[in-house]
């Protein structure tokens, strides 16, 4: 396995340049050769993507030695900083206040009961067990996404710190990606935002191209990712895109939550092969898995089998079956090893032998009613037996192994902390805004110019022609559209913010700015139809002012939609509240009710329909003059309305545009991510 590989060059390196073998990373950290560990060279070699080459097993900046035939600006993949993960007596509980069935328990409920294990660089550790066994909880604890209650978790014998965040990759079970971006665009934008700022844009794009090649996504790189309602790449390819987002930074440890869920056996096997290849490059890989195929199970180096939050096996995956045979549990028929282990974790001993002492030891005073009925031990008794057998045979041996210290060369973790804390590792705010703006424009153009949306606008323009309903449509249509913005992007926002990909302010400003040019196109087509159909004032000034009024109403309504969506982050609750607001604003807008009771008169001043309607009336009917009747509309139907020069309405709409967005930003700041951003 080559640890140094050009991004765009052919693999024609001499054998002397590739002299670090995979085996170096699969042994204990204390057995690693100091010359092969990053840290003996320039500190910049730690930062992913800096030009580095092999020089007798050492890492040196490429500007000191570059005999390669590629362009000097090309980057090479540096070796991963080896990281040894150990955890001992890990426990996790939820308080009784959080337990739904509070009547059944007066004490805190433990999800994990003292889990112990370790994993080396170059190994794949599988956390396996039935649903609800504690796999994902343990994975979140090991990755630092959830605070540890009890026990110890160390990385190269060091506790978790924020400096480790950029050395840890986490792939969630649900595929979180923008559906309308292509595979190449998805990884390129992630590279531009996540890679260190001292790399050029070209180098970041080349890194994205390298990851596409590494994951075998060349064939579909120009295909949109897709999602639940948009057809795109296959499920396996989408999962590889999500993994690619995490390995862009060449993390030392990669965590994956059910990476094969929803995939067929062939696609799942390819994911397993890819994880094995990633581990061979010196990374530590930990993944949860539910019930893999026998071929996929054979790719795991280590296994922790969980049942009801307790370890019933921890060790080499290849030794799991012999271990259970040694305690008297064996399949009586041909069976997938993973299926056999999951059955044991569930307490199911059908088609399996179990030791006679299980009946002898557990029958007196036990909960085993199955024995009395001649049907074998109960799941509770099987679980207790397996936990006891593990504690007596293997747990003490594993804990003794964990006591061996890890030799950390040149204080790698501390040095890594200094490097990852540098401000240069994150793109400047201006660059973040620019990248996010381009990404939003590409993603949202499909939404704005979909056939359904264009048809809706044109058909509405043909059906209605009254000024009030123009203001109503362009107030409530963008409001309900904006409600979905943050709830739909919540998972993506939480994921990207949890790894400090960008500042929230850059995302928020870019998200709002991307709406502005798109918001002008459909209103222009709408207004042209209205003008030709109704015969409004045929002057360029009147048309421009009408369009400006509609635009202000759209932006103000969007602000209200954003604040409702950000406040609830739940589409059902947000639309319910928005419906009430819509009806209130419509009734107080000035068309249905002319005289609003005094105790409710304040509502109309909060209604963007009220202000936009008054502006449209002034523009189209010239409802102001200089005589005694100054300020009254000339049309008999509009005499009740007193209008000034429109400054108050414009000011009110501008205040709404700014105020609503500030409140929406405050609500977003309060949104919790999986880790402290």
XYZ file of C-alpha atoms in Angstrom:
677
model
C 0.000 0.000 0.000
C 1.500 3.269 -1.052
C 1.518 5.978 1.549
C 2.809 8.623 -0.807
C 0.893 9.017 -3.997
C 0.694 11.858 -6.482
C -2.710 13.271 -7.115
C -2.510 13.411 -10.902
C 0.676 11.499 -11.744
C 1.021 7.898 -12.767
C 2.137 5.474 -10.084
C 5.657 5.070 -11.432
C 7.606 5.838 -8.287
C 10.781 3.906 -7.572
C 10.737 1.245 -4.879
C 13.057 3.284 -2.670
C 10.454 6.066 -2.430
C 7.814 3.703 -1.124
C 9.577 2.010 1.729
C 7.023 2.265 4.518
C 4.816 -0.806 4.621
C 1.347 -1.208 6.013
C 2.672 -3.524 8.698
C 4.407 -0.602 10.368
C 1.017 0.777 11.341
C -0.595 -2.417 12.534
C 1.795 -3.025 15.414
C 1.722 -1.354 18.841
C 2.738 2.289 18.925
C 5.799 1.513 21.029
C 7.162 -0.661 18.208
C 7.063 2.083 15.581
C 10.366 3.341 14.220
C 10.856 6.969 15.171
C 12.106 7.765 11.697
C 8.815 6.663 10.229
C 6.644 8.792 12.510
C 5.670 12.302 11.401
C 7.122 14.679 13.885
C 10.834 14.284 13.228
C 10.563 16.654 10.285
C 9.302 20.174 9.759
C 6.079 20.968 11.620
C 4.364 21.899 8.373
C 4.467 18.247 7.355
C 1.654 17.664 9.848
C -0.756 19.867 7.936
C -2.606 17.872 5.346
C -1.732 18.570 1.771
C 1.539 20.395 2.203
C 4.046 19.297 -0.447
C 5.962 16.397 1.087
C 7.934 13.501 -0.359
C 9.582 10.372 0.898
C 13.240 10.535 1.807
C 14.463 7.341 3.388
C 11.381 6.960 5.535
C 11.390 10.632 6.670
C 9.017 13.400 5.740
C 10.545 16.567 4.328
C 9.026 19.632 2.651
C 8.930 19.219 -1.100
C 10.706 22.517 -1.683
C 13.803 20.969 -0.132
C 13.774 17.924 -2.374
C 11.592 17.376 -5.403
C 12.807 14.931 -7.977
C 9.341 14.047 -9.204
C 8.276 14.804 -12.735
C 5.001 16.455 -11.730
C 4.330 20.158 -11.535
C 5.984 21.709 -8.468
C 2.658 23.002 -7.174
C 1.100 19.550 -6.998
C 0.668 18.060 -3.540
C 1.213 14.587 -2.267
C -0.678 12.744 0.452
C 1.336 12.751 3.626
C 1.286 9.740 5.959
C -1.352 9.796 8.634
C -0.291 10.631 12.172
C -0.644 7.185 13.824
C -3.099 7.297 16.696
C -3.731 4.497 19.170
C -7.173 4.527 20.796
C -7.727 2.928 24.197
C -10.845 2.944 26.355
C -11.442 1.351 29.726
C -14.567 0.878 31.866
C -16.608 3.232 29.696
C -20.057 3.772 31.176
C -22.885 5.993 30.080
C -26.237 6.661 31.680
C -29.304 8.762 31.138
C -31.032 10.396 34.056
C -34.426 9.248 35.229
C -35.871 12.587 34.078
C -35.010 11.613 30.498
C -36.521 8.128 30.741
C -40.031 7.969 29.295
C -41.233 5.205 31.593
C -40.395 6.940 34.860
C -42.718 4.656 36.812
C -40.551 1.626 36.117
C -37.351 3.110 37.476
C -36.381 5.469 40.247
C -32.704 5.349 39.301
C -30.626 6.469 36.357
C -30.573 4.048 33.444
C -27.203 2.842 32.171
C -26.786 2.482 28.430
C -23.217 1.147 28.628
C -21.769 -0.982 31.424
C -17.987 -0.689 31.595
C -16.838 -1.261 28.002
C -13.097 -1.857 27.524
C -11.069 -2.175 24.340
C -8.373 -0.782 22.089
C -7.586 -0.360 18.409
C -4.259 0.250 16.649
C -3.407 2.268 13.552
C -3.950 0.050 10.525
C -6.845 -1.855 12.116
C -10.602 -1.870 11.590
C -12.613 -2.252 14.793
C -16.241 -3.302 14.421
C -18.782 -2.508 17.128
C -21.464 -5.121 16.600
C -24.665 -5.942 18.390
C -28.460 -5.847 18.131
C -30.454 -2.662 17.859
C -30.434 -0.787 21.154
C -27.279 -2.526 22.323
C -25.304 0.705 22.736
C -23.193 0.673 19.551
C -23.892 4.235 18.438
C -23.626 5.573 22.000
C -20.178 4.010 22.360
C -19.140 5.361 18.964
C -20.216 8.891 19.937
C -18.290 8.649 23.209
C -15.115 7.427 21.518
C -15.266 10.200 18.923
C -15.736 12.935 21.520
C -19.184 13.886 20.227
C -20.775 12.957 23.575
C -19.299 13.788 26.966
C -17.987 10.800 28.907
C -19.765 9.918 32.177
C -17.382 7.371 33.603
C -14.219 5.580 32.504
C -11.245 6.682 30.439
C -10.729 7.222 26.708
C -7.254 8.150 25.468
C -5.644 8.879 22.128
C -1.946 7.986 22.246
C -2.403 7.978 26.033
C -3.720 11.557 25.936
C -7.287 12.607 26.820
C -9.583 14.161 24.251
C -9.020 17.834 23.507
C -10.384 20.210 20.914
C -7.062 20.055 19.112
C -7.918 16.487 18.147
C -11.113 17.495 16.350
C -9.390 17.928 12.992
C -7.710 14.542 13.375
C -11.026 12.736 13.842
C -13.442 12.001 11.005
C -17.042 10.980 11.674
C -19.428 9.574 9.053
C -23.057 9.602 10.218
C -25.517 6.838 9.454
C -27.754 9.117 7.407
C -26.187 10.410 4.221
C -26.048 14.186 4.689
C -25.293 15.953 1.399
C -26.837 18.552 -0.892
C -28.860 16.515 -3.402
C -28.475 18.835 -6.417
C -24.687 19.152 -6.275
C -22.568 16.718 -8.252
C -20.113 14.387 -6.565
C -17.200 16.523 -7.711
C -18.841 19.761 -6.595
C -19.676 18.283 -3.177
C -16.103 17.220 -2.459
C -14.570 20.319 -4.027
C -16.591 22.723 -1.892
C -15.770 20.641 1.191
C -12.069 20.785 0.308
C -12.172 24.551 -0.219
C -13.765 25.042 3.185
C -11.981 22.411 5.284
C -8.398 22.211 4.044
C -5.768 24.496 5.598
C -5.734 28.068 4.404
C -2.055 27.962 3.439
C -2.916 25.696 0.502
C -3.819 27.249 -2.819
C -7.227 26.812 -4.409
C -5.659 24.573 -7.064
C -4.089 22.335 -4.431
C -7.411 21.994 -2.612
C -9.202 21.052 -5.829
C -6.488 18.512 -6.604
C -6.979 16.985 -3.177
C -10.702 16.599 -3.930
C -9.837 14.939 -7.244
C -7.461 12.604 -5.437
C -10.181 11.524 -2.996
C -12.588 10.897 -5.902
C -9.992 8.605 -7.471
C -9.188 6.944 -4.157
C -12.858 6.106 -3.551
C -13.524 4.947 -7.115
C -16.021 7.696 -7.903
C -14.559 8.830 -11.247
C -17.441 7.363 -13.254
C -20.116 9.308 -11.351
C -18.191 12.452 -10.424
C -20.364 14.640 -12.680
C -23.642 13.090 -11.479
C -25.712 14.814 -8.812
C -25.626 13.186 -5.386
C -29.415 12.954 -5.123
C -31.512 12.089 -2.097
C -34.915 10.823 -1.008
C -36.847 12.815 -3.617
C -34.116 13.429 -6.190
C -32.578 10.639 -8.217
C -28.796 10.687 -8.254
C -25.940 8.292 -7.603
C -26.486 4.884 -6.041
C -26.679 4.365 -2.296
C -23.191 2.911 -2.116
C -21.742 5.788 -4.107
C -23.551 8.319 -1.928
C -22.088 6.670 1.155
C -18.609 6.882 -0.374
C -19.149 10.590 -1.019
C -19.928 11.076 2.686
C -16.789 9.122 3.600
C -14.813 11.245 1.142
C -15.932 14.384 2.974
C -14.209 13.078 6.085
C -10.989 11.697 4.604
C -10.235 14.961 2.804
C -8.295 16.032 5.893
C -6.511 12.691 6.128
C -7.765 12.042 9.692
C -5.905 9.801 12.085
C -9.107 8.132 13.307
C -12.205 7.535 11.204
C -15.528 6.728 12.891
C -18.463 5.400 10.890
C -22.008 4.791 12.108
C -23.649 1.920 10.195
C -21.898 2.662 6.860
C -23.539 -0.327 5.160
C -27.144 0.276 6.257
C -29.560 0.153 3.330
C -26.968 -1.317 0.934
C -27.001 -4.674 -0.795
C -24.311 -7.211 0.052
C -22.110 -6.283 -2.922
C -22.189 -2.542 -2.178
C -21.632 -3.242 1.521
C -18.648 -5.428 0.685
C -17.126 -2.642 -1.382
C -17.525 -0.246 1.542
C -15.768 -2.794 3.747
C -12.926 -3.172 1.258
C -12.562 0.598 1.139
C -12.408 0.827 4.943
C -9.746 -1.865 4.981
C -7.721 0.109 2.407
C -8.129 3.302 4.424
C -6.853 1.517 7.527
C -3.852 0.160 5.622
C -2.807 3.764 4.971
C -2.160 4.124 8.705
C -5.563 5.225 9.918
C -7.506 3.835 12.850
C -11.015 2.858 11.722
C -13.939 2.215 14.087
C -17.350 1.366 12.686
C -20.683 0.176 13.995
C -22.268 -2.665 12.095
C -25.546 -4.466 12.590
C -25.355 -7.788 10.787
C -22.659 -8.003 8.090
C -22.258 -10.761 5.530
C -19.662 -13.443 6.194
C -17.306 -11.899 3.627
C -17.644 -8.448 5.166
C -17.190 -9.861 8.674
C -13.879 -11.395 7.576
C -12.482 -7.923 6.818
C -12.647 -6.729 10.411
C -9.465 -6.913 12.455
C -11.089 -6.460 15.859
C -14.576 -6.931 17.199
C -16.506 -5.737 20.222
C -19.813 -7.556 20.600
C -22.344 -5.685 22.708
C -25.493 -7.008 24.297
C -27.740 -4.746 26.368
C -24.859 -2.331 26.850
C -22.372 -4.933 28.107
C -19.378 -6.516 26.396
C -19.769 -10.202 25.669
C -16.677 -10.331 23.474
C -13.742 -8.031 22.748
C -10.739 -9.089 20.737
C -9.678 -10.227 17.288
C -12.606 -10.825 14.973
C -11.033 -14.041 13.690
C -10.950 -15.454 17.220
C -14.583 -14.743 18.086
C -15.973 -18.099 16.965
C -13.249 -20.139 18.724
C -13.856 -18.116 21.897
C -17.563 -18.888 22.000
C -16.864 -22.516 21.215
C -14.554 -22.579 24.227
C -17.405 -21.515 26.503
C -19.794 -24.063 25.024
C -21.713 -21.977 22.474
C -21.526 -23.260 18.904
C -23.856 -23.280 15.885
C -25.537 -26.609 15.198
C -26.139 -25.729 11.533
C -24.180 -23.830 8.902
C -24.512 -20.192 9.855
C -23.018 -16.805 9.033
C -20.639 -15.987 11.936
C -22.160 -12.526 12.260
C -25.669 -13.982 12.430
C -24.525 -16.428 15.091
C -22.979 -13.632 17.193
C -26.032 -11.380 16.893
C -28.263 -14.256 17.995
C -26.093 -14.757 21.073
C -26.199 -11.035 21.849
C -29.995 -11.264 21.682
C -30.021 -14.330 23.929
C -31.287 -16.576 21.140
C -29.839 -20.102 21.420
C -32.029 -21.820 18.807
C -29.949 -24.087 16.550
C -27.020 -23.524 18.889
C -25.432 -25.628 21.569
C -25.104 -24.174 25.050
C -23.189 -25.515 28.036
C -24.845 -27.755 30.576
C -23.558 -25.582 33.407
C -25.775 -22.782 32.123
C -28.754 -24.792 33.380
C -27.005 -25.861 36.545
C -25.706 -22.415 37.493
C -28.711 -20.353 36.657
C -31.685 -22.542 37.430
C -31.842 -21.951 41.222
C -33.639 -18.667 41.728
C -33.066 -17.615 38.146
C -35.530 -16.074 35.759
C -35.212 -19.079 33.489
C -38.728 -20.223 32.864
C -37.722 -21.718 29.553
C -35.810 -24.521 31.282
C -38.911 -25.561 33.172
C -40.786 -25.778 29.894
C -37.965 -27.728 28.270
C -37.316 -25.019 25.686
C -33.844 -23.963 26.790
C -32.492 -21.005 28.715
C -34.161 -17.626 28.548
C -32.509 -14.616 26.841
C -31.854 -13.046 30.260
C -29.972 -16.111 31.493
C -27.997 -16.396 28.266
C -26.988 -12.749 28.516
C -25.887 -13.116 32.141
C -23.876 -16.228 31.315
C -22.090 -14.577 28.358
C -21.241 -11.447 30.361
C -19.930 -13.507 33.266
C -17.881 -15.719 30.944
C -16.333 -12.677 29.274
C -15.505 -11.011 32.589
C -13.847 -14.146 33.953
C -11.905 -15.175 30.846
C -11.075 -12.181 28.658
C -11.823 -8.874 30.385
C -8.872 -8.996 32.803
C -6.455 -9.861 29.991
C -7.687 -6.925 27.887
C -7.352 -4.527 30.821
C -3.755 -5.633 31.421
C -2.933 -4.919 27.800
C -4.339 -1.414 28.152
C -1.918 -0.643 30.971
C 0.996 -0.721 28.540
C 1.974 2.892 27.842
C 2.137 4.317 24.342
C 5.396 5.983 23.337
C 4.530 9.335 21.803
C 7.426 10.654 19.726
C 8.242 14.353 19.989
C 5.033 15.121 21.850
C 2.976 14.621 18.697
C -0.357 15.443 20.262
C 0.856 18.728 21.746
C 2.529 19.709 18.501
C -0.616 18.761 16.630
C -2.644 20.952 18.972
C -0.516 23.982 18.178
C -0.879 23.405 14.468
C -4.619 22.769 14.401
C -5.297 25.804 16.583
C -3.701 28.201 14.122
C -6.134 30.594 12.544
C -4.578 29.884 9.131
C -6.167 26.430 9.220
C -9.571 27.985 8.557
C -10.382 30.012 5.478
C -10.938 33.750 6.072
C -14.516 34.909 6.537
C -14.541 36.494 3.071
C -13.507 33.220 1.423
C -16.035 31.260 3.468
C -18.782 33.634 2.328
C -17.694 33.400 -1.312
C -17.535 29.585 -1.309
C -20.853 29.180 0.521
C -22.533 31.695 -1.801
C -21.425 29.783 -4.909
C -22.536 26.517 -3.346
C -25.955 27.904 -2.391
C -26.535 29.347 -5.856
C -25.763 26.024 -7.503
C -27.889 24.067 -5.063
C -30.912 26.379 -5.003
C -31.200 27.121 -8.716
C -32.980 23.786 -9.154
C -35.516 24.728 -6.501
C -36.188 28.207 -7.861
C -36.534 27.185 -11.498
C -38.337 23.875 -11.076
C -41.279 23.290 -13.411
C -43.702 23.279 -10.492
C -42.551 26.627 -9.148
C -42.535 28.359 -12.552
C -45.992 26.974 -13.375
C -47.318 28.132 -10.001
C -46.102 31.688 -10.516
C -47.350 32.009 -14.086
C -50.755 30.447 -13.415
C -51.236 32.693 -10.365
C -50.351 35.747 -12.445
C -53.022 34.813 -14.964
C -55.691 34.073 -12.360
C -55.297 37.156 -10.135
C -54.876 40.775 -11.054
C -55.843 42.791 -8.014
C -53.083 44.745 -6.309
C -53.944 43.378 -2.878
C -53.633 39.785 -3.999
C -50.342 40.578 -5.682
C -49.008 41.708 -2.316
C -50.581 38.671 -0.633
C -49.050 36.173 -3.057
C -45.543 37.647 -2.937
C -45.748 37.866 0.820
C -46.903 34.391 1.715
C -45.362 32.388 -1.131
C -41.770 33.231 -0.095
C -42.710 33.020 3.594
C -43.754 29.381 3.378
C -40.804 28.592 1.139
C -38.345 30.130 3.617
C -39.836 28.171 6.522
C -38.275 24.978 5.144
C -34.785 26.462 4.760
C -33.199 25.791 8.140
C -35.194 22.671 9.135
C -34.177 21.004 5.857
C -30.545 22.027 6.186
C -30.313 21.415 9.916
C -28.491 18.086 9.565
C -26.010 19.526 7.078
C -25.479 22.670 9.163
C -24.933 20.667 12.361
C -22.520 18.324 10.599
C -20.416 21.077 9.046
C -20.455 23.294 12.108
C -19.412 20.407 14.358
C -16.081 20.255 12.523
C -15.670 24.062 12.355
C -15.905 24.081 8.573
C -17.030 27.715 8.575
C -18.391 30.456 10.790
C -22.140 30.572 11.278
C -22.234 34.225 10.237
C -20.599 33.384 6.875
C -23.173 30.660 6.256
C -26.080 32.902 7.260
C -25.042 35.883 5.140
C -24.257 33.669 2.127
C -27.575 31.862 2.509
C -29.513 35.130 2.471
C -27.448 36.700 -0.295
C -27.954 33.726 -2.605
C -31.709 34.309 -2.458
C -31.578 37.903 -3.700
C -30.747 37.420 -7.416
C -33.016 34.383 -7.674
C -35.890 36.288 -6.066
C -35.962 38.877 -8.845
C -36.352 36.599 -11.863
C -39.780 35.052 -11.295
C -41.359 38.291 -9.949
C -40.358 40.055 -13.183
C -42.138 37.420 -15.306
C -45.104 37.575 -12.938
C -45.366 41.360 -13.119
C -45.077 41.463 -16.910
C -48.115 39.171 -17.201
C -50.063 41.272 -14.702
C -49.233 44.490 -16.529
C -50.326 43.142 -19.899
C -53.489 41.584 -18.506
C -54.776 44.293 -16.139
C -53.475 47.414 -17.801
C -51.645 49.049 -14.909
C -49.807 52.344 -15.317
C -47.740 51.824 -18.485
C -44.661 53.783 -17.442
C -41.195 52.493 -16.717
C -41.137 54.350 -13.388
C -44.393 52.787 -12.199
C -43.250 49.335 -13.338
C -39.870 49.702 -11.582
C -41.407 50.968 -8.345
C -43.993 48.182 -8.388
C -41.243 45.612 -8.892
C -39.209 47.176 -6.069
C -42.222 47.024 -3.747
C -42.767 43.354 -4.537
C -39.074 42.694 -3.986
C -39.157 44.380 -0.547
C -42.243 42.353 0.364
C -40.512 39.129 -0.719
C -37.382 39.797 1.314
C -39.396 40.827 4.383
C -41.602 37.728 4.125
C -38.547 35.529 3.735
C -37.122 36.997 6.920
C -40.277 36.086 8.811
C -40.167 32.568 7.351
C -36.520 32.176 8.341
C -37.159 33.231 11.926
C -40.119 30.837 12.287
C -38.126 27.956 10.807
C -35.057 28.707 12.931
C -37.131 29.033 16.099
C -38.881 25.659 15.785
C -36.622 23.613 13.477
C -39.779 21.576 12.908
C -41.719 22.010 9.686
C -45.093 20.971 11.128
C -44.963 23.390 14.053
C -43.560 26.179 11.877
C -46.240 25.904 9.203
C -48.971 25.844 11.854
C -47.781 29.119 13.339
C -47.216 30.614 9.891
C -50.798 29.840 8.892
C -52.117 31.800 11.872
C -49.830 34.729 11.062
C -50.872 34.630 7.399
C -54.559 34.941 8.210
C -53.929 37.716 10.726
C -51.799 39.741 8.317
C -54.264 39.221 5.469
C -57.260 40.434 7.477
C -55.400 43.479 8.776
C -53.786 44.283 5.442
C -56.343 46.951 4.533
C -58.445 45.230 1.867
C -61.012 43.174 3.777
C -61.292 45.395 6.856
C -60.925 49.150 6.577
C -61.551 50.037 10.226
C -59.513 47.891 12.580
C -60.450 48.082 16.312
C -58.027 50.143 18.356
C -56.899 47.255 20.525
C -55.836 45.404 17.338
C -54.649 48.318 15.253
C -51.016 47.593 16.092
C -51.211 44.312 14.130
C -51.462 46.072 10.764
C -48.145 47.832 11.315
C -46.435 44.439 11.683
C -48.041 43.164 8.481
C -45.868 43.397 5.382
C -49.102 42.973 3.378
C -50.401 46.238 4.821
C -47.302 48.232 3.894
C -46.775 46.695 0.450
C -50.459 47.142 -0.430
C -50.351 50.842 0.476
C -47.212 51.297 -1.618
C -48.768 49.571 -4.617
C -51.890 51.752 -4.320
C -49.809 54.894 -4.231
C -47.708 53.840 -7.239
C -50.589 52.745 -9.449
C -53.304 55.251 -8.480
C -51.194 58.256 -7.502
C -52.934 58.542 -4.132
C -51.389 61.851 -3.086
C -51.843 65.424 -4.069
C -51.279 69.040 -3.017
C -54.789 70.319 -2.545
C -57.165 70.275 0.393
C -57.760 66.621 -0.229
C -54.048 65.917 -0.118
C -53.311 62.369 0.770
C -56.623 60.896 -0.440
C -56.902 58.534 -3.416
C -58.689 59.880 -6.488
C -60.441 56.540 -7.090
C -63.852 56.372 -5.362
C -63.064 52.869 -4.212
C -59.945 54.057 -2.426
C -61.055 57.268 -0.799
C -60.873 55.755 2.655
C -57.124 55.266 2.398
C -54.877 58.141 3.423
C -51.376 57.714 2.008
C -48.257 59.793 2.506
C -45.201 59.766 0.285
C -44.494 56.103 1.115
C -41.466 56.666 3.343
C -43.097 55.123 6.372
C -44.032 51.949 4.460
C -40.555 51.576 2.985
C -38.987 52.133 6.393
C -41.254 49.542 7.994
C -40.391 46.942 5.346
C -36.659 47.645 5.713
C -36.939 47.281 9.484
C -38.652 43.927 9.000
C -35.979 42.766 6.539
C -33.171 43.511 8.988
C -34.938 42.708 12.252
C -36.330 39.338 11.224
C -32.936 38.183 9.993
C -31.165 39.250 13.143
C -33.645 37.255 15.206
C -33.249 34.256 12.879
C -29.478 34.401 13.340
C -29.884 34.502 17.124
C -32.077 31.388 17.009
C -29.520 29.627 14.813
C -26.793 30.444 17.324
C -28.829 28.633 19.951
C -29.191 25.515 17.810
C -27.282 22.616 19.325
C -24.817 20.664 17.222
C -23.512 17.218 17.976
C -20.317 18.715 19.358
C -19.373 22.105 20.673
C -18.501 24.181 17.634
